[in-house]
CSV table of C-alpha atoms in Angstrom, one decimal:
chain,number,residue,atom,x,y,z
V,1,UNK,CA,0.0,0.0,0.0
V,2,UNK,CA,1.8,3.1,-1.1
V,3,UNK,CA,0.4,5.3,1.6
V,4,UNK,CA,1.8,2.9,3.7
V,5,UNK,CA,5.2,2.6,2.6
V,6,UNK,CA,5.8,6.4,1.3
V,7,UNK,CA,4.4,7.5,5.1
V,8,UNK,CA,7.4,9.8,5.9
V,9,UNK,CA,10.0,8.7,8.1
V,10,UNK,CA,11.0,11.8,9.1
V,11,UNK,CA,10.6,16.1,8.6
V,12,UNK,CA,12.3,16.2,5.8
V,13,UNK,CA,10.1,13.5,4.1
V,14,UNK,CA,7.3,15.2,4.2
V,15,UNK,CA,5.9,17.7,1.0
V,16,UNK,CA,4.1,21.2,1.2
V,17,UNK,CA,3.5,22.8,4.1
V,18,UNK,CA,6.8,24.8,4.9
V,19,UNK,CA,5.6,27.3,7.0
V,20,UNK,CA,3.9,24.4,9.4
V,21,UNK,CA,7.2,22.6,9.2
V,22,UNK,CA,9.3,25.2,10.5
V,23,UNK,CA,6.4,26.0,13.1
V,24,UNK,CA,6.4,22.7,14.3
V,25,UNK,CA,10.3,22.2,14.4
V,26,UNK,CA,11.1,25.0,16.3
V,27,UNK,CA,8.3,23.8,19.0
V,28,UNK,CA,9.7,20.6,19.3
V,29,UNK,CA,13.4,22.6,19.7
V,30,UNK,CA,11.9,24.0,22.4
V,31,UNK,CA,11.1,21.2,24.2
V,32,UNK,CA,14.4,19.3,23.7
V,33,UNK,CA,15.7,22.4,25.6
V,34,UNK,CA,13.5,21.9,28.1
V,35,UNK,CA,11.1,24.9,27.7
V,36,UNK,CA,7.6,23.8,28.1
V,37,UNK,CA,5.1,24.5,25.5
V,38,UNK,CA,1.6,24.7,24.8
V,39,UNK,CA,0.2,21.7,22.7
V,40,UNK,CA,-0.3,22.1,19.0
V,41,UNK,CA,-3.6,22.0,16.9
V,42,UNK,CA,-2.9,21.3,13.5
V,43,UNK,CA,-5.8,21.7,11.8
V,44,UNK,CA,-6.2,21.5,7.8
V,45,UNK,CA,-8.1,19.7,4.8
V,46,UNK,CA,-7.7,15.8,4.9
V,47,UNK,CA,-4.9,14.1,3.7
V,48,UNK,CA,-2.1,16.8,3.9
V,49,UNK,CA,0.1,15.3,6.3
V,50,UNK,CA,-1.4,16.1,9.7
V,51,UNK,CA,-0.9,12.6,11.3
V,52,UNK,CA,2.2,12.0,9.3
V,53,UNK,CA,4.0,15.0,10.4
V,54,UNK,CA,3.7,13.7,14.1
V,55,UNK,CA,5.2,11.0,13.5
V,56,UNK,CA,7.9,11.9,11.7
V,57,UNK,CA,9.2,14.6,13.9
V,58,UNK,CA,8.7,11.9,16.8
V,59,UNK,CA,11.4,9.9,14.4
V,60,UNK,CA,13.4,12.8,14.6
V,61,UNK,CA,12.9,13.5,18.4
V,62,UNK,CA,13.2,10.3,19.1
V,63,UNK,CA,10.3,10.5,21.1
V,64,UNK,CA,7.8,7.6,21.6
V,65,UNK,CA,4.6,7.8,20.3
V,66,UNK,CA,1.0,7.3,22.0
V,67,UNK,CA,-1.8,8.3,20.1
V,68,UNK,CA,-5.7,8.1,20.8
V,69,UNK,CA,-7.8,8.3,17.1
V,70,UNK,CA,-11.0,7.8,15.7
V,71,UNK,CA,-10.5,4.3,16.3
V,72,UNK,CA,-10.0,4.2,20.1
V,73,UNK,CA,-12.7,4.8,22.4
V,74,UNK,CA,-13.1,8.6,23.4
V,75,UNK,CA,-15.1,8.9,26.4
V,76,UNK,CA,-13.6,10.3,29.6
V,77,UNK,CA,-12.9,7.0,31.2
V,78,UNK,CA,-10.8,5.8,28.0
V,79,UNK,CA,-8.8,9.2,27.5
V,80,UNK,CA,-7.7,9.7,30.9
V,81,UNK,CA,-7.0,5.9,30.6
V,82,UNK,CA,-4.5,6.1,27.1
V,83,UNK,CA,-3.1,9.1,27.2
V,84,UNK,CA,-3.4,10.9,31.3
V,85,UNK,CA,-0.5,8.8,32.4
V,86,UNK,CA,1.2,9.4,29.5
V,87,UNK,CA,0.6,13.3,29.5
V,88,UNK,CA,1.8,14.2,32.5
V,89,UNK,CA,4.5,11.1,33.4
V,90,UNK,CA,8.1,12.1,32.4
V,91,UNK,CA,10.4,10.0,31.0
V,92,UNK,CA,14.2,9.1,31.9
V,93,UNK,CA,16.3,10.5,28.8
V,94,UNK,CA,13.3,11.8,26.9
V,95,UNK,CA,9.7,12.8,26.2
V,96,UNK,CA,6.7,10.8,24.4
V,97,UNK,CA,4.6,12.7,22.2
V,98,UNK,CA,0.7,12.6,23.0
V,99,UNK,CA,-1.6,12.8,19.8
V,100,UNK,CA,-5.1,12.8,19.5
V,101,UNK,CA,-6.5,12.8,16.3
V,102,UNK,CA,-9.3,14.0,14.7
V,103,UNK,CA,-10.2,16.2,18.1
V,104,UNK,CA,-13.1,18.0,16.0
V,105,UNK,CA,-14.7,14.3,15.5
V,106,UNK,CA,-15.7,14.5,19.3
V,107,UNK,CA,-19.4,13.9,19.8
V,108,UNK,CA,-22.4,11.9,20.7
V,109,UNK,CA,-22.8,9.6,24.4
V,110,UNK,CA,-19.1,7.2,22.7
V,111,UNK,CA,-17.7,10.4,23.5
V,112,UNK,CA,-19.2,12.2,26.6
V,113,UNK,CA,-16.4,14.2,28.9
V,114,UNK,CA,-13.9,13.6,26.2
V,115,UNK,CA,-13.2,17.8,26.2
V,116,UNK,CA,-13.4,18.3,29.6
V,117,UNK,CA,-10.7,14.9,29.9
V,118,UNK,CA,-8.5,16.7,27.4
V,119,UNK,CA,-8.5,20.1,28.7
V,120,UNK,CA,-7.3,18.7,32.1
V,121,UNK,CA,-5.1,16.8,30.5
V,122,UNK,CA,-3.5,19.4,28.9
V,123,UNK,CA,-3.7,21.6,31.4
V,124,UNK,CA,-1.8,19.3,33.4
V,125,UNK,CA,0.7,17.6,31.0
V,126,UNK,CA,4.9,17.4,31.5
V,127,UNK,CA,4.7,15.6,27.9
V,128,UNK,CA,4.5,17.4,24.3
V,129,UNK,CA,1.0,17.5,23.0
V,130,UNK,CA,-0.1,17.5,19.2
V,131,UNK,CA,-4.1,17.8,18.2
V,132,UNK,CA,-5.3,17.4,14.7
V,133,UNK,CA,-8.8,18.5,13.5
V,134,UNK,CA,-10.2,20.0,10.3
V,135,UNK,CA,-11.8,22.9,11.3
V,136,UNK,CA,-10.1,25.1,13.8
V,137,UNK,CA,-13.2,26.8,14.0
V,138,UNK,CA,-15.4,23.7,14.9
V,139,UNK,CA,-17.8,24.8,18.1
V,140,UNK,CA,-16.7,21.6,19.5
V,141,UNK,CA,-13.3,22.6,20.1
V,142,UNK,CA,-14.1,25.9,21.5
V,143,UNK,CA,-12.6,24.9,25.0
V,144,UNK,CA,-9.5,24.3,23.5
V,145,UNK,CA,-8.1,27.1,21.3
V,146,UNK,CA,-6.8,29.5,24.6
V,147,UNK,CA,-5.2,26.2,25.2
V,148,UNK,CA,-3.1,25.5,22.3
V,149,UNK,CA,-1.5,26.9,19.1
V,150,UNK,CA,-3.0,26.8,15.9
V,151,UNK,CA,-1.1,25.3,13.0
V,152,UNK,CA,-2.4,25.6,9.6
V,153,UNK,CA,-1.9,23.0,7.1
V,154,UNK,CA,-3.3,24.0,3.3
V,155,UNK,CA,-3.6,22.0,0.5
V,156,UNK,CA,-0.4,20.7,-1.0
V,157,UNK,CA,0.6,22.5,-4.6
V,158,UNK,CA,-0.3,20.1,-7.5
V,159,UNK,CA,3.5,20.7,-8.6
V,160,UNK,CA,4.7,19.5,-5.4
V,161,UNK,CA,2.5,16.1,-5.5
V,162,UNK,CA,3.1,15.5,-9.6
V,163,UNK,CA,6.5,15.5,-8.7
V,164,UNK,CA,6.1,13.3,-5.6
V,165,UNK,CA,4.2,10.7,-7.4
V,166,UNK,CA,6.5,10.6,-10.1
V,167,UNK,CA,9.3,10.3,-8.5
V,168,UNK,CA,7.3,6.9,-6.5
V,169,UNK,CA,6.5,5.8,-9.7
V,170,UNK,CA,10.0,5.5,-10.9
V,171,UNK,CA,10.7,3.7,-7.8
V,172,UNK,CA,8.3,0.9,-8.3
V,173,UNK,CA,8.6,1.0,-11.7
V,174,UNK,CA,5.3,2.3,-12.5
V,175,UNK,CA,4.7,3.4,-16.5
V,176,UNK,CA,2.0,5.7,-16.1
V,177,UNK,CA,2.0,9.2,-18.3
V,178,UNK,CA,2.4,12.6,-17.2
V,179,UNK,CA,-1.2,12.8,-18.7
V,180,UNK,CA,-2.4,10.2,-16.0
V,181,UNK,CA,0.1,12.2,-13.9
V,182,UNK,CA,-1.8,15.7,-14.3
V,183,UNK,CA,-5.2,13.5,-14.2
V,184,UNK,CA,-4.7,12.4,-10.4
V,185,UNK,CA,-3.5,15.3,-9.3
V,186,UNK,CA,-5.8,17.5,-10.8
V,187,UNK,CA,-8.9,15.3,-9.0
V,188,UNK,CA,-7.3,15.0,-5.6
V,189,UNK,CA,-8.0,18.7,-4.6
V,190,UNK,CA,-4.2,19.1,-2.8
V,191,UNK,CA,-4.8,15.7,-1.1
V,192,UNK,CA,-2.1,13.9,-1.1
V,193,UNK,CA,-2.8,10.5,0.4
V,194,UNK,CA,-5.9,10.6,-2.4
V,195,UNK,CA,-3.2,11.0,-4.8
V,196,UNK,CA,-0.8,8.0,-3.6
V,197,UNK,CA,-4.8,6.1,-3.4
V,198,UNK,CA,-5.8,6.9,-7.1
V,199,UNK,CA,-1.7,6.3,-8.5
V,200,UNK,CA,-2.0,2.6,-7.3
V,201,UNK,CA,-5.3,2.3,-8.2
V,202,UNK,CA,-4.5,3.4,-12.2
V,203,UNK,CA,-1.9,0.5,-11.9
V,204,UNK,CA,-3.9,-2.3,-10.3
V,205,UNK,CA,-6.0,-2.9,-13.4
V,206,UNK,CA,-3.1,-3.3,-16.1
V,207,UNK,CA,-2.7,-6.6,-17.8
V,208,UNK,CA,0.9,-7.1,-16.9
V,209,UNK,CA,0.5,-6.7,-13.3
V,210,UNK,CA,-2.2,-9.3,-13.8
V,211,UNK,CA,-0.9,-11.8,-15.4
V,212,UNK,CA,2.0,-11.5,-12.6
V,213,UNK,CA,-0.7,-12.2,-10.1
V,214,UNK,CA,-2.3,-14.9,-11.7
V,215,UNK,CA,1.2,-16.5,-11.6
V,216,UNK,CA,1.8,-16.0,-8.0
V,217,UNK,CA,-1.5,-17.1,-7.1
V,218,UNK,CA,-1.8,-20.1,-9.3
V,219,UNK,CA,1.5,-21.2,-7.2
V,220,UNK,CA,0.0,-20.4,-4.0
V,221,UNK,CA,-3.2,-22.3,-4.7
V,222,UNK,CA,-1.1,-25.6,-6.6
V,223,UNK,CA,1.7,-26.0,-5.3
V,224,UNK,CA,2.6,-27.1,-1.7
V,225,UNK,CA,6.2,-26.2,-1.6
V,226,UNK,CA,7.2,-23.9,1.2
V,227,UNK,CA,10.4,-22.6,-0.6
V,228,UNK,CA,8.2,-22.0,-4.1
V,229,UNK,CA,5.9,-20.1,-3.1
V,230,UNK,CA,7.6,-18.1,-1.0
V,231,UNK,CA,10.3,-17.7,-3.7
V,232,UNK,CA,6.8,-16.3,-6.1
V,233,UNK,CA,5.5,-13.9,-3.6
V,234,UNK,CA,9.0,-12.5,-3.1
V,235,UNK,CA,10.4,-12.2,-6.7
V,236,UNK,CA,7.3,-10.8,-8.1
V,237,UNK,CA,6.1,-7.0,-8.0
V,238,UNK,CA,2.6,-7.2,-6.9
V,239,UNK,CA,1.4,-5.0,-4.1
V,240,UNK,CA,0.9,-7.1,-1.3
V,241,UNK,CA,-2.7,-5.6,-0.4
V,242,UNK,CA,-3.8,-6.3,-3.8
V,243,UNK,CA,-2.6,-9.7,-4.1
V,244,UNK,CA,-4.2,-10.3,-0.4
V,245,UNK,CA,-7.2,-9.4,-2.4
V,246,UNK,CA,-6.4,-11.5,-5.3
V,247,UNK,CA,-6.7,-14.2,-3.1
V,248,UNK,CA,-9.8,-13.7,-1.1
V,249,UNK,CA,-11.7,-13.6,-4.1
V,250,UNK,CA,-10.5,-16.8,-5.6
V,251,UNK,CA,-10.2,-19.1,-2.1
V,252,UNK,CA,-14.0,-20.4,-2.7
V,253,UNK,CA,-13.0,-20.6,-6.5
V,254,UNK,CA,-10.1,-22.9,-6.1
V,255,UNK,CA,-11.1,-25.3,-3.0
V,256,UNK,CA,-13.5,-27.5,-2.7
V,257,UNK,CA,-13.7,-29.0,0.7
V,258,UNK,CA,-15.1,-26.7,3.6
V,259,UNK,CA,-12.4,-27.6,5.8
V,260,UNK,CA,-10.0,-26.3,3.2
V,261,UNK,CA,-12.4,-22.9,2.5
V,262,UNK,CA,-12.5,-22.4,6.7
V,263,UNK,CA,-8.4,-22.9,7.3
V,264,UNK,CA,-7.8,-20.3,4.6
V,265,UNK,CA,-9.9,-17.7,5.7
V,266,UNK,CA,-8.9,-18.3,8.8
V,267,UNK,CA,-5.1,-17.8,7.4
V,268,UNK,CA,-5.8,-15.2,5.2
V,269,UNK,CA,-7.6,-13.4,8.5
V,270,UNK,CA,-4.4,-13.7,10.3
V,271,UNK,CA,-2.4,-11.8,7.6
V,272,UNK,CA,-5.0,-9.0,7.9
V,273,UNK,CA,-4.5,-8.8,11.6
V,274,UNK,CA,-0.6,-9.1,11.2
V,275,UNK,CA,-1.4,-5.6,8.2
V,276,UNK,CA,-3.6,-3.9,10.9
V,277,UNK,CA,-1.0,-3.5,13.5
V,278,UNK,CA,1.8,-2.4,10.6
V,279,UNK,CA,-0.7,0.5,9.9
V,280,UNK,CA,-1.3,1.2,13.6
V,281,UNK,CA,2.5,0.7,14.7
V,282,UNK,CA,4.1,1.6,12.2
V,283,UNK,CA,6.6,-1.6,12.3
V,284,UNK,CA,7.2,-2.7,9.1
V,285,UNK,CA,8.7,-6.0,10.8
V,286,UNK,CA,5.4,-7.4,10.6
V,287,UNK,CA,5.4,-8.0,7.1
V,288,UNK,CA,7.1,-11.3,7.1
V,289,UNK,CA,4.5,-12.9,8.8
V,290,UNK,CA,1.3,-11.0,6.4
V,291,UNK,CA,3.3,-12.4,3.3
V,292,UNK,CA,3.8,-15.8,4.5
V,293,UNK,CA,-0.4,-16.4,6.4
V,294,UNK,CA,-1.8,-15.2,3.2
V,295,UNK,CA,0.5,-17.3,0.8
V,296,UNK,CA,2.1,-20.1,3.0
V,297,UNK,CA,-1.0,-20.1,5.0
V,298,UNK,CA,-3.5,-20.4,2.6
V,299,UNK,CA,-1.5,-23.0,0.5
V,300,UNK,CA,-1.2,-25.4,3.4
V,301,UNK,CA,-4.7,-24.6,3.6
V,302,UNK,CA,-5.4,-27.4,1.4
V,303,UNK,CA,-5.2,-31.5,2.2
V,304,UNK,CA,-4.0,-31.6,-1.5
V,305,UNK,CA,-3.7,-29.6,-4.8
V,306,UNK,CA,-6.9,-29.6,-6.7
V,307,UNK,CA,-6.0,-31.0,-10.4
V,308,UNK,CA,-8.2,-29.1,-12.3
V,309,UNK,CA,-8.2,-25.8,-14.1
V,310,UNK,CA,-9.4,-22.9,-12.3
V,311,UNK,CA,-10.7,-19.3,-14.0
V,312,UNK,CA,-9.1,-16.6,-11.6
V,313,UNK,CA,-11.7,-13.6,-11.3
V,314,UNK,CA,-10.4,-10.1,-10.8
V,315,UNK,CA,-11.2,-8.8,-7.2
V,316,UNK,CA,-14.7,-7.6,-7.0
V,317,UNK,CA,-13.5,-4.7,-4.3
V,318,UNK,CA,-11.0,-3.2,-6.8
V,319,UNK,CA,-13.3,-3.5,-9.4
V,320,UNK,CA,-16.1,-1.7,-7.6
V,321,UNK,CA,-14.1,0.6,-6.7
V,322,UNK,CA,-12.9,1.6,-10.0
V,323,UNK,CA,-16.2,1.6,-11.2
V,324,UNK,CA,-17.4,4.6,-9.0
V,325,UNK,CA,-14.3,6.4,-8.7
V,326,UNK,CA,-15.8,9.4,-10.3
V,327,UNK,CA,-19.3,9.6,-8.7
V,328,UNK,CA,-17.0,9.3,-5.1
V,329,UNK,CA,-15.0,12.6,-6.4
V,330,UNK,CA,-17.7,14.2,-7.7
V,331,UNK,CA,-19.5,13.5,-4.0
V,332,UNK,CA,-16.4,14.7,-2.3
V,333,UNK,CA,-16.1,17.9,-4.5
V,334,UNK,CA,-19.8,19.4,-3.9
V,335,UNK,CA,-19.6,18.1,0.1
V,336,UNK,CA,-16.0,20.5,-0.4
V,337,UNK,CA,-18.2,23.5,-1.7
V,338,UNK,CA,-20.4,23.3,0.7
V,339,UNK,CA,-18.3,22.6,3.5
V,340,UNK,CA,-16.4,25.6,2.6
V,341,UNK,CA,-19.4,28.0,2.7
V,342,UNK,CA,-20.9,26.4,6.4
V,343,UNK,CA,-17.5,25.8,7.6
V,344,UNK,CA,-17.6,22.3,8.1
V,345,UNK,CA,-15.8,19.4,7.1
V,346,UNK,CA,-16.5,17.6,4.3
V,347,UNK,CA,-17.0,14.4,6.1
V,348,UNK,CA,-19.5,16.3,8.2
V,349,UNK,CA,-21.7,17.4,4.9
V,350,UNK,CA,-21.1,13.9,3.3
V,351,UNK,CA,-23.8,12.7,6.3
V,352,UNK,CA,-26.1,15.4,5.3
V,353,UNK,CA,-26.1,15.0,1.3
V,354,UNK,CA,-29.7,13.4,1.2
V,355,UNK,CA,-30.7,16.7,3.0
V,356,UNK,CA,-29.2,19.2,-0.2
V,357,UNK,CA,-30.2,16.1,-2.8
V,358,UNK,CA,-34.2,16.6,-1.5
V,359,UNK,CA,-33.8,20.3,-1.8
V,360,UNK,CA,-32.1,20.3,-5.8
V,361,UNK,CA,-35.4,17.7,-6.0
V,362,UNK,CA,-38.0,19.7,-4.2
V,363,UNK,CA,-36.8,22.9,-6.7
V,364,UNK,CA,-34.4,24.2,-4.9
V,365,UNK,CA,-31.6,24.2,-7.1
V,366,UNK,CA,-31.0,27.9,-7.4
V,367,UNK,CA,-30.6,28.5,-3.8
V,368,UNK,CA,-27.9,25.5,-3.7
V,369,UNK,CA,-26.2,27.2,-7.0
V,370,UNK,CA,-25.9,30.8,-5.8
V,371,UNK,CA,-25.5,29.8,-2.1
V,372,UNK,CA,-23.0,27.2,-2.3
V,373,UNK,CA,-21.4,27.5,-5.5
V,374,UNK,CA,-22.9,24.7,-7.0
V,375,UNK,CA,-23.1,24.3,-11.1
V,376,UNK,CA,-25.6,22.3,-13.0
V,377,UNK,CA,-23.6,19.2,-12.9
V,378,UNK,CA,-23.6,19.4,-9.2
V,379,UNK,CA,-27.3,20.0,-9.5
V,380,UNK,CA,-28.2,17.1,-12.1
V,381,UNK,CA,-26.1,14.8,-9.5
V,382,UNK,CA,-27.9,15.7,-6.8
V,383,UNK,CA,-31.3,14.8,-8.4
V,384,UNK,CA,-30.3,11.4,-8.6
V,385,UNK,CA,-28.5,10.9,-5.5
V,386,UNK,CA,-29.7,8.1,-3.5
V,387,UNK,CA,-27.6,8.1,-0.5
């Protein structure tokens, strides 16, 4: 997954932004001299670097890392439980770098005393503290801002990805155009991990990187040779996400038995859990034992190779997703204009699109178009949006 392995390692790694950069170096200077600070808020569009940035001038800090997201719980309880310790403990040698992501996110019972448990928190904390959010002016954060500094992070220049991506695409020796180039970067709105998203899904569909994958799969699902199959996975250039893929479509094509259908599943569910903690952790160590559950795994599956001739099918997931790539832009792109004018997310709109789709229905369209910027193709969408 190229978001995964282009995540910047450190400060330097990471594109756009230089004002932020310096912002948030000399902060973390600041620190390392001992000179407490007030926690950050970097606040900003989705996908330019919020997250990554923490991380990467952790690397450079060498400062450990505990971070409470969108995936955690965030009631009080659960806060005070991940990160209050954490906050106000110091370390022998060193600090550890609280984030909490996604701060503007906070809301509903899941959530109840998160701000309050923050504010102390913060109020309170011997440890460097970063916040992301994507509107600094979000109500819900409103305790906050005397308590922090703002960072703001803007959409990355379209120069500065098209050169990023081609420079990845070289790497893994991608052939895609400066056309195709121009075409991503043109639709991701300054987004950058959209951009890395829509460059590997442009590749995933050619016909030589699938008739590499049929190769290493047919191995995987005939042979039962450790040292050959491993030696396939290894030498070839398919994604690893994409051939995990490749192979959950195909198990139920391939075996026969239920026994054999249920051990690789369960394999193939292993490697997932195995990709789940390299995205949380970051440890890239962790790979050895995704490559060898979903190929090993799932070839020892089997009692014995099935002798007969099998039609691989194309994932249905990348295919799908393909498919409505441009109805997802076009989504994100009027749930932008909106956002923009209301000065809210565009994840917030996305939840209230059926609300603007009945009013371009009911004959509203020309408030929409003059109050929101909308056009006619915005409009026309609208009309047959079905949520």
């Amino acid at each position: 997954m190229l978001t995964l392995k282009y995540k910047p390692k450190k400060l330097k790694d990471v594109i756009g932004n230089p004002k932020a950069k310096d912002i948030i170096k000399k902060w973390a200077d600041e620190w390392a001299s001992g000179k407490k600070q007030k926690p950050l808020l970097l606040y900003g569009p989705p996908g330019v670097g919020k997250t990554s940035i923490a991380y990467a001038l952790a690397n450079d800090m060498e400062w450990s890392v505990v971070e409470l997201n969108t995936g955690n719980k965030r009631n009080k309880n659960s806060i005070e439980s991940v990160i209050g310790e954490g906050a106000t403990m110091s370390l022998f040698g060193g600090y550890r770098l609280i984030l909490v992501d996604d701060v503007d996110q906070l809301s509903g019972k899941d959530d109840r005393g998160a701000m309050n448990a923050i504010t102390n928190i913060i109020k309170n904390a011997n440890n460097p503290i970063i916040l992301t959010a994507l509107n600094y002016w979000d109500q819900k954060i409103t305790p906050l801002r005397s308590l922090v500094q703002p960072v703001e992070f803007r959409k990355v220049n379209s120069k500065t990805i098209a050169k990023h991506l081609i420079k990845i695409a070289e790497h893994e020796n991608i052939k895609i155009s400066e056309h195709k180039i121009e075409e991503i970067v043109d639709n991701v709105n300054g987004d950058v991990r959209a951009a890395l998203n829509d460059l590997e899904g442009m590749t995933t569909e050619s016909r030589d990187t699938q008739v590499r994958v049929f190769d290493v799969i047919r191995t995987i699902f005939k042979k039962m040779d450790y040292k050959k199959i491993r030696e396939a996975v290894f030498n070839s250039d398919v994604n690893y996400d994409m051939l995990l893929l490749w192979i959950l479509e195909n198990i139920p094509n391939e075996y026969e038995k239920p026994g054999d259908i249920s051990k690789a599943y369960h394999y193939l569910s292993r490697a997932d859990v195995f990709r789940g903690r390299i995205i949380r952790q970051q440890y890239w160590g962790y790979l050895r034992y995704v490559t060898d559950l979903m190929s090993c795994g799932v070839a020892f599956a089997k009692d014995e190779p099935y002798h007969k001739f099998t039609k691989y099918k194309f994932p249905h997931y990348l295919s799908l997703m393909s498919k409505t790539r441009a109805t997802r832009l076009h989504i994100k792109s009027i749930c932008s204009k909106i956002g923009e004018e209301v000065h809210d997310s565009a994840k917030d709109i996305m939840q209230y699109l059926w609300l603007f789709s009945t009013m371009a229905k009911k004959g509203m369209a020309n408030d929409l178009i003059n109050r929101y910027d909308l056009d006619d193709k915005d409009i026309e969408f609208l009309k047959k949006y079905k949520g």
